[in-house]
Amino acid sequence: MVSLLLILISAVFVNNFVLARFLGICPFLGVSKKVETAIGMGMAVIFVMSVASVVTWFIQYFILNRFGLEYLQTIAFILVIASLVQLVEMIIQKTSPVLYQSLGIFLPLITTNCAVLGVAVLSIQKSYSFVEAVVFALGAGLGFTLAMVLFAGLRERIDLCPVPNSFRGTAIALVTAGLLSLAFMGFAGLVKG
Amino acid sequence: MLTAILCLGGIGLIAAATLGVAAKKFAVEVDPREAAVLEALPGANCGACGEPGCSGYAKGVADGRLAPNLCTPGGSATIEAIAAILGIEAVAAEPRVAVVLCQGDNEKATEKYRYLGMADCNAAQKLADGPKTCPGGCLGLGSCAAACPFDAIEMTASGLAVINRDKCTGCEKCVSVCPRQVIVMAPKASTTHVLCNSRDKGAQVRKYCQVGCIGCNICKKTVPEAYQIESFLARVEYEQDENAAAAIEKCPMKCIHDFSTGYPEGSRLGSKKAASGENAAA
């Protein structure tokens, strides 16, 4: 139980996927102009990461390991995650238009997101058990959401500030992201791993 | 080697089959008009219609929830295309143009200091809130003219931005670049404007500008429904401004201007009757 909690805290704060591992920078910069959309994107990422890590865990241990095909891990995971997200998108669109409204537009954006693939590959590398892998994916998703929402809040404030012309837009966003990452480095050493 | 091909191929095949079945089973009927409307829109996702993007607006239009004339960047061509798709009569959106609410060029308004820096209003504004004594007046360094993608802003010889109402498309680029919020959007049919942006008291305004609004209330007394005075500054109520021009002669500071009679003094546009097209619209 304690080890699960440690995995969770480690994934959210210490080894935050965006701010410490620098995975998933694309949606982090792209969909973080408003807090509202950042939350939507975060929810979609939590969802996809959890589902993807479940499926890839089974793929790894029941197919790849069994036939000695560990070297196909990356391509197999990309294939499975991409089709899985497409499938989930279709099901959500049909069954729950409300959920589709809030998550739908973000789902195609994260089909082959490196953060999602990173979760799947890392949980295999760390040889997590099934439950640990799920908790790890959940933590990674929560950490991603936390980073997104914090960053979107900062960007909303920056929009109201008199930023020099040469720094406007992506430039100041990148500087802010760097500072936020530095701030998250303060969590290093809280939990090992 | 063979197992690798079979395995990956198998995974791919299963995934493809599942997706294929799911696509049929979970197919959602989409209004074909929605796709057609989306095709007709400019696709800039600018949000001028109030929706998050073009797809949202297309959906709203197809549902009948939104009016087909909300896409300003697309202009009348887009509105007509949408109307044709929906099979309804096209109603053009009210065109809006930008107006520089200032007449105080370098001859009529005083300077706090002599600005010799780069020709950029935003840079000048950072230096002790700009070289003009008036806190709201046009700095005349042409940042708006540089930002205008349609070459619709003229800088007069004495340092004042004047917007060509025929060339202006209402994109609002100049509004966002101006550091003193002296440019506003107004209906093109409204040709009468109070060309002043100073919220100082009358006595102060008189000291630094020959054509500034002093908040004397005379225009409001002449045409009560057409004017609104706030913080010693008169503004035209654009919804009910039919008779606003009647107050022009009464204004002691001569800061009310009717663009249907030409552009403000000093503008090269002023000589030709460029604003005449608006009479018909009004």
Short mmCIF file of C-alpha atoms in Angstrom, two decimals:
data_model
loop_
_atom_site.label_atom_id
_atom_site.label_comp_id
_atom_site.label_asym_id
_atom_site.label_seq_id
_atom_site.Cartn_x
_atom_site.Cartn_y
_atom_site.Cartn_z
CA MET A 1 0.00 0.00 0.00
CA VAL A 2 2.77 2.38 0.97
CA SER A 3 4.71 1.51 -2.18
CA LEU A 4 1.63 2.30 -4.30
CA LEU A 5 1.31 5.69 -2.61
CA LEU A 6 4.99 6.34 -3.23
CA ILE A 7 4.58 5.46 -6.90
CA LEU A 8 1.66 7.85 -7.13
CA ILE A 9 3.41 10.78 -5.43
CA SER A 10 6.58 10.14 -7.39
CA ALA A 11 4.68 10.21 -10.69
CA VAL A 12 2.70 13.34 -9.81
CA PHE A 13 5.37 15.54 -8.25
CA VAL A 14 8.93 14.23 -8.24
CA ASN A 15 9.08 12.77 -11.71
CA ASN A 16 6.33 14.85 -13.21
CA PHE A 17 6.01 13.74 -16.80
CA VAL A 18 5.96 17.23 -18.25
CA LEU A 19 8.15 19.22 -15.91
CA ALA A 20 10.77 16.64 -14.88
CA ARG A 21 10.78 14.08 -17.68
CA PHE A 22 9.90 16.58 -20.44
CA LEU A 23 7.41 14.25 -22.10
CA GLY A 24 4.22 15.55 -23.68
CA ILE A 25 5.54 19.06 -24.23
CA CYS A 26 3.47 19.45 -27.39
CA PRO A 27 0.01 19.47 -25.75
CA PHE A 28 1.55 21.21 -22.73
CA LEU A 29 2.36 24.22 -24.90
CA GLY A 30 -0.46 23.81 -27.41
CA VAL A 31 -3.57 23.39 -25.27
CA SER A 32 -2.63 25.52 -22.28
CA LYS A 33 -4.01 28.92 -23.25
CA LYS A 34 -7.08 28.54 -21.05
CA VAL A 35 -7.53 26.72 -17.75
CA GLU A 36 -10.80 25.23 -18.97
CA THR A 37 -9.29 23.49 -21.99
CA ALA A 38 -6.25 22.50 -19.95
CA ILE A 39 -8.54 20.65 -17.53
CA GLY A 40 -10.31 18.95 -20.43
CA MET A 41 -7.02 17.88 -21.93
CA GLY A 42 -5.78 16.70 -18.54
CA MET A 43 -8.86 14.55 -18.01
CA ALA A 44 -8.46 13.02 -21.47
CA VAL A 45 -4.80 12.25 -20.75
CA ILE A 46 -5.58 10.63 -17.38
CA PHE A 47 -8.17 8.47 -19.06
CA VAL A 48 -6.06 7.46 -22.04
CA MET A 49 -2.96 6.81 -19.93
CA SER A 50 -4.85 4.50 -17.57
CA VAL A 51 -6.52 2.53 -20.35
CA ALA A 52 -3.34 2.39 -22.45
CA SER A 53 -1.20 1.18 -19.59
CA VAL A 54 -3.66 -1.65 -18.86
CA VAL A 55 -3.66 -2.82 -22.46
CA THR A 56 0.07 -2.44 -23.06
CA TRP A 57 0.80 -4.32 -19.85
CA PHE A 58 -1.12 -7.32 -21.19
CA ILE A 59 0.48 -6.96 -24.63
CA GLN A 60 3.94 -6.93 -23.08
CA TYR A 61 3.57 -9.86 -20.73
CA PHE A 62 1.22 -12.10 -22.70
CA ILE A 63 2.36 -11.53 -26.28
CA LEU A 64 5.75 -9.85 -26.59
CA ASN A 65 7.52 -11.65 -23.73
CA ARG A 66 5.99 -14.98 -24.63
CA PHE A 67 7.29 -14.93 -28.20
CA GLY A 68 10.56 -13.21 -27.31
CA LEU A 69 9.67 -10.05 -29.24
CA GLU A 70 10.64 -7.46 -26.61
CA TYR A 71 12.47 -5.45 -29.27
CA LEU A 72 9.11 -4.72 -30.95
CA GLN A 73 7.86 -2.97 -27.82
CA THR A 74 7.79 0.60 -29.17
CA ILE A 75 6.06 -0.10 -32.46
CA ALA A 76 3.59 -2.54 -30.92
CA PHE A 77 2.69 -0.04 -28.19
CA ILE A 78 2.20 2.80 -30.65
CA LEU A 79 -0.02 0.60 -32.78
CA VAL A 80 -2.11 -0.57 -29.86
CA ILE A 81 -2.42 2.83 -28.18
CA ALA A 82 -3.38 4.62 -31.40
CA SER A 83 -6.11 2.14 -32.32
CA LEU A 84 -7.30 1.97 -28.72
CA VAL A 85 -7.76 5.72 -28.52
CA GLN A 86 -9.60 5.74 -31.82
CA LEU A 87 -11.90 3.01 -30.55
CA VAL A 88 -12.54 4.81 -27.29
CA GLU A 89 -13.27 8.01 -29.16
CA MET A 90 -15.87 6.28 -31.33
CA ILE A 91 -17.53 4.64 -28.34
CA ILE A 92 -17.66 7.88 -26.37
CA GLN A 93 -19.03 9.80 -29.34
CA LYS A 94 -21.87 7.33 -29.67
CA THR A 95 -22.67 6.64 -26.04
CA SER A 96 -22.01 9.92 -24.26
CA PRO A 97 -22.18 13.10 -26.33
CA VAL A 98 -21.64 15.17 -23.19
CA LEU A 99 -18.36 13.45 -22.35
CA TYR A 100 -17.40 13.64 -26.01
CA GLN A 101 -17.97 17.39 -25.96
CA SER A 102 -15.50 17.81 -23.12
CA LEU A 103 -12.90 15.15 -24.01
CA GLY A 104 -13.57 14.36 -27.65
CA ILE A 105 -11.55 17.05 -29.38
CA PHE A 106 -8.51 16.23 -27.26
CA LEU A 107 -8.52 12.49 -27.83
CA PRO A 108 -7.12 12.52 -31.39
CA LEU A 109 -4.38 14.87 -30.19
CA ILE A 110 -3.00 12.32 -27.76
CA THR A 111 -3.24 9.13 -29.78
CA THR A 112 0.50 8.87 -30.19
CA ASN A 113 1.53 11.35 -27.55
CA CYS A 114 4.97 10.61 -26.16
CA ALA A 115 3.76 10.99 -22.57
CA VAL A 116 1.22 8.21 -23.07
CA LEU A 117 3.79 5.97 -24.72
CA GLY A 118 6.27 6.95 -22.03
CA VAL A 119 3.99 5.73 -19.27
CA ALA A 120 3.55 2.38 -20.98
CA VAL A 121 7.27 1.90 -21.64
CA LEU A 122 8.41 3.11 -18.23
CA SER A 123 6.07 0.87 -16.29
CA ILE A 124 7.48 -2.11 -18.21
CA GLN A 125 11.07 -0.91 -17.64
CA LYS A 126 10.45 -0.60 -13.93
CA SER A 127 8.84 -4.10 -14.04
CA TYR A 128 5.77 -2.93 -12.20
CA SER A 129 3.03 -5.37 -11.35
CA PHE A 130 -0.36 -4.83 -12.95
CA VAL A 131 -1.78 -2.79 -10.07
CA GLU A 132 1.41 -0.76 -9.79
CA ALA A 133 1.31 -0.03 -13.50
CA VAL A 134 -2.25 1.27 -13.26
CA VAL A 135 -1.41 3.46 -10.26
CA PHE A 136 1.68 4.73 -12.04
CA ALA A 137 -0.38 5.66 -15.11
CA LEU A 138 -2.96 7.39 -12.95
CA GLY A 139 -0.24 9.36 -11.18
CA ALA A 140 1.38 10.31 -14.47
CA GLY A 141 -1.97 11.55 -15.77
CA LEU A 142 -2.63 13.52 -12.59
CA GLY A 143 0.84 15.04 -12.78
CA PHE A 144 0.27 16.02 -16.39
CA THR A 145 -3.06 17.63 -15.49
CA LEU A 146 -1.50 19.47 -12.57
CA ALA A 147 1.26 20.86 -14.78
CA MET A 148 -1.21 21.81 -17.51
CA VAL A 149 -3.59 23.62 -15.16
CA LEU A 150 -0.80 25.49 -13.35
CA PHE A 151 0.74 26.52 -16.64
CA ALA A 152 -2.59 27.55 -18.16
CA GLY A 153 -3.30 29.69 -15.09
CA LEU A 154 0.06 31.38 -15.49
CA ARG A 155 -0.51 31.97 -19.18
CA GLU A 156 -3.92 33.50 -18.54
CA ARG A 157 -2.23 35.98 -16.20
CA ILE A 158 0.61 36.65 -18.62
CA ASP A 159 -1.96 37.55 -21.26
CA LEU A 160 -3.02 40.47 -19.06
CA CYS A 161 0.52 41.68 -18.45
CA PRO A 162 2.49 44.21 -20.47
CA VAL A 163 4.97 41.74 -21.97
CA PRO A 164 7.57 43.29 -24.29
CA ASN A 165 6.70 42.66 -27.93
CA SER A 166 9.67 40.44 -28.64
CA PHE A 167 8.69 38.12 -25.78
CA ARG A 168 5.00 37.79 -26.59
CA GLY A 169 3.42 34.42 -27.32
CA THR A 170 5.55 31.31 -27.42
CA ALA A 171 8.71 33.00 -26.18
CA ILE A 172 7.30 34.02 -22.81
CA ALA A 173 5.42 30.69 -22.63
CA LEU A 174 8.69 28.76 -22.96
CA VAL A 175 10.40 30.94 -20.35
CA THR A 176 7.47 30.36 -18.00
CA ALA A 177 7.55 26.62 -18.65
CA GLY A 178 11.24 26.58 -17.80
CA LEU A 179 10.65 28.41 -14.52
CA LEU A 180 7.77 26.11 -13.63
CA SER A 181 10.02 23.13 -14.32
CA LEU A 182 12.70 24.61 -12.08
CA ALA A 183 10.11 25.03 -9.34
CA PHE A 184 9.13 21.38 -9.67
CA MET A 185 12.78 20.39 -9.30
CA GLY A 186 12.23 21.38 -5.67
CA PHE A 187 10.33 18.13 -5.21
CA ALA A 188 13.40 16.10 -6.16
CA GLY A 189 14.47 13.89 -3.26
CA LEU A 190 10.98 13.79 -1.76
CA VAL A 191 10.57 10.24 -2.99
CA LYS A 192 13.20 8.07 -4.60
CA GLY A 193 12.36 6.70 -8.00
CA MET B 1 11.46 -13.11 -37.84
CA LEU B 2 8.30 -14.89 -38.89
CA THR B 3 6.83 -14.72 -35.40
CA ALA B 4 7.57 -10.99 -35.31
CA ILE B 5 5.74 -10.39 -38.57
CA LEU B 6 2.86 -12.60 -37.59
CA CYS B 7 2.58 -11.08 -34.13
CA LEU B 8 2.66 -7.46 -35.20
CA GLY B 9 0.54 -8.19 -38.24
CA GLY B 10 -1.91 -10.02 -36.03
CA ILE B 11 -2.15 -7.14 -33.57
CA GLY B 12 -2.60 -4.74 -36.46
CA LEU B 13 -5.21 -6.93 -38.09
CA ILE B 14 -7.20 -7.33 -34.89
CA ALA B 15 -7.02 -3.59 -34.23
CA ALA B 16 -8.11 -2.80 -37.78
CA ALA B 17 -10.98 -5.26 -37.64
CA THR B 18 -12.15 -3.90 -34.27
CA LEU B 19 -11.99 -0.34 -35.53
CA GLY B 20 -13.80 -1.27 -38.72
CA VAL B 21 -16.62 -2.94 -36.83
CA ALA B 22 -16.75 -0.12 -34.30
CA ALA B 23 -16.91 2.49 -37.05
CA LYS B 24 -20.02 0.81 -38.41
CA LYS B 25 -21.56 0.02 -35.06
CA PHE B 26 -20.90 3.36 -33.39
CA ALA B 27 -21.45 5.52 -36.45
CA VAL B 28 -22.96 8.88 -35.51
CA GLU B 29 -25.16 10.57 -38.06
CA VAL B 30 -23.79 14.00 -38.80
CA ASP B 31 -25.89 16.65 -40.41
CA PRO B 32 -24.43 16.88 -43.95
CA ARG B 33 -25.08 20.60 -43.91
CA GLU B 34 -22.70 20.94 -40.98
CA ALA B 35 -19.80 19.66 -43.07
CA ALA B 36 -20.84 21.90 -45.96
CA VAL B 37 -20.97 24.97 -43.72
CA LEU B 38 -17.59 24.11 -42.24
CA GLU B 39 -16.24 23.90 -45.77
CA ALA B 40 -17.59 27.38 -46.54
CA LEU B 41 -16.07 29.00 -43.46
CA PRO B 42 -12.59 30.55 -43.61
CA GLY B 43 -11.26 27.97 -41.15
CA ALA B 44 -9.25 30.49 -39.17
CA ASN B 45 -10.81 29.39 -35.85
CA CYS B 46 -10.62 33.03 -34.78
CA GLY B 47 -13.60 32.97 -32.43
CA ALA B 48 -15.16 36.17 -33.79
CA CYS B 49 -18.55 34.40 -33.88
CA GLY B 50 -18.36 33.62 -30.16
CA GLU B 51 -17.83 29.88 -30.69
CA PRO B 52 -14.54 28.16 -29.87
CA GLY B 53 -13.81 27.44 -33.52
CA CYS B 54 -15.18 27.10 -37.01
CA SER B 55 -16.47 23.57 -36.37
CA GLY B 56 -18.43 24.74 -33.36
CA TYR B 57 -19.95 27.56 -35.37
CA ALA B 58 -20.78 25.21 -38.27
CA LYS B 59 -22.59 22.92 -35.85
CA GLY B 60 -24.48 25.81 -34.33
CA VAL B 61 -25.54 27.10 -37.73
CA ALA B 62 -26.65 23.67 -38.92
CA ASP B 63 -28.68 23.23 -35.72
CA GLY B 64 -30.31 26.57 -36.30
CA ARG B 65 -28.99 27.74 -32.93
CA LEU B 66 -26.76 30.47 -34.40
CA ALA B 67 -27.38 33.08 -37.03
CA PRO B 68 -25.54 32.54 -40.34
CA ASN B 69 -24.11 36.05 -40.41
CA LEU B 70 -21.78 35.95 -37.40
CA CYS B 71 -18.59 35.18 -39.33
CA THR B 72 -17.06 38.64 -39.79
CA PRO B 73 -13.69 37.54 -41.22
CA GLY B 74 -15.49 35.62 -43.98
CA GLY B 75 -17.46 38.69 -44.97
CA SER B 76 -20.50 38.71 -47.20
CA ALA B 77 -19.17 35.94 -49.48
CA THR B 78 -19.16 33.45 -46.62
CA ILE B 79 -22.55 34.58 -45.37
CA GLU B 80 -24.04 34.06 -48.81
CA ALA B 81 -22.43 30.63 -49.13
CA ILE B 82 -23.84 29.56 -45.75
CA ALA B 83 -27.25 30.95 -46.62
CA ALA B 84 -27.20 28.99 -49.89
CA ILE B 85 -26.39 25.78 -48.01
CA LEU B 86 -29.16 26.32 -45.51
CA GLY B 87 -31.58 27.53 -48.17
CA ILE B 88 -32.37 30.79 -46.44
CA GLU B 89 -32.17 34.45 -47.25
CA ALA B 90 -28.79 36.07 -46.64
CA VAL B 91 -28.77 38.91 -44.15
CA ALA B 92 -25.48 40.76 -44.17
CA ALA B 93 -23.87 41.43 -40.83
CA GLU B 94 -23.64 45.04 -39.86
CA PRO B 95 -20.18 46.10 -41.01
CA ARG B 96 -17.98 47.65 -38.37
CA VAL B 97 -14.99 49.88 -38.86
CA ALA B 98 -12.31 51.16 -36.54
CA VAL B 99 -12.30 54.82 -35.49
CA VAL B 100 -9.43 56.77 -33.98
CA LEU B 101 -11.05 58.80 -31.22
CA CYS B 102 -8.60 61.68 -31.29
CA GLN B 103 -7.99 64.82 -33.28
CA GLY B 104 -5.15 66.17 -31.17
CA ASP B 105 -2.21 65.99 -33.54
CA ASN B 106 1.15 67.59 -32.76
CA GLU B 107 -0.19 71.06 -33.61
CA LYS B 108 -3.34 70.91 -31.50
CA ALA B 109 -2.14 68.98 -28.45
CA THR B 110 0.85 69.70 -26.24
CA GLU B 111 3.76 67.42 -25.46
CA LYS B 112 5.11 66.42 -22.05
CA TYR B 113 8.56 65.89 -23.49
CA ARG B 114 10.24 65.54 -26.86
CA TYR B 115 10.28 61.86 -27.79
CA LEU B 116 13.20 60.85 -29.97
CA GLY B 117 13.08 57.07 -29.55
CA MET B 118 12.03 54.41 -32.00
CA ALA B 119 8.87 55.10 -33.96
CA ASP B 120 6.62 52.78 -32.02
CA CYS B 121 3.69 53.83 -29.86
CA ASN B 122 4.17 50.96 -27.41
CA ALA B 123 7.79 51.95 -26.81
CA ALA B 124 6.82 55.60 -26.37
CA GLN B 125 4.01 54.71 -23.99
CA LYS B 126 6.50 52.89 -21.72
CA LEU B 127 8.51 56.09 -21.31
CA ALA B 128 6.61 58.03 -18.63
CA ASP B 129 3.24 57.09 -20.19
CA GLY B 130 3.99 58.62 -23.56
CA PRO B 131 5.13 62.01 -24.80
CA LYS B 132 1.64 63.53 -25.06
CA THR B 133 0.33 65.50 -22.12
CA CYS B 134 -3.09 64.01 -22.79
CA PRO B 135 -3.26 60.54 -21.23
CA GLY B 136 -5.58 59.16 -23.91
CA GLY B 137 -4.61 60.89 -27.14
CA CYS B 138 -3.10 59.35 -30.27
CA LEU B 139 0.68 59.25 -30.02
CA GLY B 140 0.96 59.40 -33.78
CA LEU B 141 3.94 57.06 -34.17
CA GLY B 142 2.07 54.73 -36.44
CA SER B 143 2.04 51.37 -34.65
CA CYS B 144 -1.54 50.88 -35.81
CA ALA B 145 -0.68 51.74 -39.40
CA ALA B 146 2.15 49.21 -39.29
CA ALA B 147 -0.19 46.57 -37.88
CA CYS B 148 -2.96 47.19 -40.40
CA PRO B 149 -2.96 44.36 -42.97
CA PHE B 150 -5.13 46.36 -45.36
CA ASP B 151 -3.17 49.59 -45.55
CA ALA B 152 -6.25 51.40 -44.27
CA ILE B 153 -4.56 53.68 -41.72
CA GLU B 154 -3.03 56.95 -42.75
CA MET B 155 -0.61 58.87 -40.56
CA THR B 156 -1.07 62.60 -41.12
CA ALA B 157 1.93 64.90 -41.46
CA SER B 158 1.27 66.30 -38.00
CA GLY B 159 1.14 62.89 -36.30
CA LEU B 160 -2.39 61.56 -36.12
CA ALA B 161 -3.77 58.22 -37.24
CA VAL B 162 -6.78 58.42 -39.54
CA ILE B 163 -8.59 55.29 -40.63
CA ASN B 164 -9.84 54.97 -44.17
CA ARG B 165 -13.41 53.79 -43.66
CA ASP B 166 -13.61 52.26 -47.13
CA LYS B 167 -10.50 50.14 -46.74
CA CYS B 168 -11.10 49.10 -43.11
CA THR B 169 -12.43 45.54 -42.84
CA GLY B 170 -13.00 45.57 -39.10
CA CYS B 171 -10.28 43.05 -38.23
CA GLU B 172 -9.43 44.91 -34.99
CA LYS B 173 -5.67 44.43 -35.36
CA CYS B 174 -5.12 48.14 -34.71
CA VAL B 175 -7.39 48.07 -31.67
CA SER B 176 -5.23 45.47 -29.98
CA VAL B 177 -1.89 47.06 -30.86
CA CYS B 178 -2.73 50.60 -29.67
CA PRO B 179 -1.30 51.14 -26.17
CA ARG B 180 -3.75 53.93 -25.33
CA GLN B 181 -7.03 52.30 -26.44
CA VAL B 182 -7.76 55.29 -28.62
CA ILE B 183 -9.06 53.13 -31.48
CA VAL B 184 -12.55 51.67 -31.07
CA MET B 185 -14.87 49.62 -33.24
CA ALA B 186 -18.16 51.21 -34.26
CA PRO B 187 -20.87 50.42 -36.81
CA LYS B 188 -19.91 51.73 -40.24
CA ALA B 189 -23.35 53.32 -40.56
CA SER B 190 -22.60 55.53 -37.54
CA THR B 191 -20.59 58.35 -39.02
CA THR B 192 -20.72 60.80 -36.13
CA HIS B 193 -18.12 60.34 -33.40
CA VAL B 194 -16.72 62.30 -30.48
CA LEU B 195 -13.07 62.33 -31.46
CA CYS B 196 -11.53 62.53 -28.01
CA ASN B 197 -10.24 59.96 -25.55
CA SER B 198 -9.34 62.08 -22.54
CA ARG B 199 -11.12 61.44 -19.28
CA ASP B 200 -9.59 64.43 -17.55
CA LYS B 201 -11.64 67.34 -16.26
CA GLY B 202 -12.46 70.13 -18.70
CA ALA B 203 -10.03 72.67 -17.28
CA GLN B 204 -7.16 70.22 -17.61
CA VAL B 205 -8.11 69.19 -21.13
CA ARG B 206 -8.18 72.84 -22.24
CA LYS B 207 -4.59 73.25 -21.09
CA TYR B 208 -3.19 70.52 -23.31
CA CYS B 209 -5.54 70.19 -26.29
CA GLN B 210 -7.38 72.62 -28.54
CA VAL B 211 -9.89 70.00 -29.66
CA GLY B 212 -10.44 67.86 -26.57
CA CYS B 213 -13.81 67.04 -25.04
CA ILE B 214 -14.30 68.99 -21.82
CA GLY B 215 -17.47 67.21 -20.72
CA CYS B 216 -19.56 70.38 -20.99
CA ASN B 217 -22.80 68.44 -21.63
CA ILE B 218 -23.86 70.72 -24.51
CA CYS B 219 -24.09 67.86 -27.01
CA LYS B 220 -26.19 65.83 -24.59
CA LYS B 221 -28.48 68.81 -24.06
CA THR B 222 -28.85 69.29 -27.82
CA VAL B 223 -29.51 65.62 -28.72
CA PRO B 224 -30.18 63.85 -25.39
CA GLU B 225 -30.66 60.33 -26.74
CA ALA B 226 -27.54 60.27 -28.88
CA TYR B 227 -24.87 61.20 -26.32
CA GLN B 228 -23.60 59.76 -23.10
CA ILE B 229 -21.17 61.62 -20.82
CA GLU B 230 -18.91 59.65 -18.54
CA SER B 231 -15.76 60.83 -16.74
CA PHE B 232 -15.93 64.22 -18.48
CA LEU B 233 -15.94 62.55 -21.88
CA ALA B 234 -18.85 62.45 -24.32
CA ARG B 235 -19.55 59.32 -26.34
CA VAL B 236 -22.03 58.76 -29.15
CA GLU B 237 -24.67 56.11 -28.44
CA TYR B 238 -24.30 54.18 -31.66
CA GLU B 239 -27.70 52.52 -31.41
CA GLN B 240 -29.63 55.78 -31.53
CA ASP B 241 -27.39 58.27 -33.26
CA GLU B 242 -29.65 59.38 -36.16
CA ASN B 243 -29.58 63.00 -35.01
CA ALA B 244 -26.15 63.00 -33.44
CA ALA B 245 -24.77 65.25 -36.18
CA ALA B 246 -27.02 68.08 -34.98
CA ALA B 247 -24.69 68.69 -32.02
CA ILE B 248 -21.57 69.15 -34.17
CA GLU B 249 -22.03 72.90 -34.56
CA LYS B 250 -22.85 73.37 -30.87
CA CYS B 251 -19.69 71.70 -29.58
CA PRO B 252 -17.43 74.47 -28.22
CA MET B 253 -14.28 72.40 -28.68
CA LYS B 254 -15.18 71.16 -32.18
CA CYS B 255 -14.38 67.60 -31.18
CA ILE B 256 -17.48 65.98 -32.67
CA HIS B 257 -16.93 64.88 -36.23
CA ASP B 258 -19.19 63.46 -38.92
CA PHE B 259 -17.24 61.21 -41.28
CA SER B 260 -19.91 61.49 -43.96
CA THR B 261 -18.67 65.04 -44.54
CA GLY B 262 -15.07 63.93 -44.94
CA TYR B 263 -12.12 63.03 -42.76
CA PRO B 264 -10.65 65.18 -39.96
CA GLU B 265 -8.49 68.14 -40.80
CA GLY B 266 -4.97 67.34 -41.93
CA SER B 267 -5.83 64.02 -43.51
CA ARG B 268 -5.11 63.54 -47.19
CA LEU B 269 -8.29 61.47 -47.28
CA GLY B 270 -10.22 64.54 -46.25
CA SER B 271 -10.03 66.28 -49.61
CA LYS B 272 -11.76 63.62 -51.64
CA LYS B 273 -15.21 62.57 -50.63
CA ALA B 274 -14.11 59.09 -49.65
CA ALA B 275 -16.66 58.67 -46.91
CA SER B 276 -19.56 59.31 -49.24
CA GLY B 277 -20.38 55.61 -49.54
CA GLU B 278 -21.57 55.65 -45.96
CA ASN B 279 -24.42 58.04 -46.64
CA ALA B 280 -26.24 55.34 -48.50
CA ALA B 281 -25.58 52.89 -45.70
CA ALA B 282 -26.85 55.33 -43.11
#
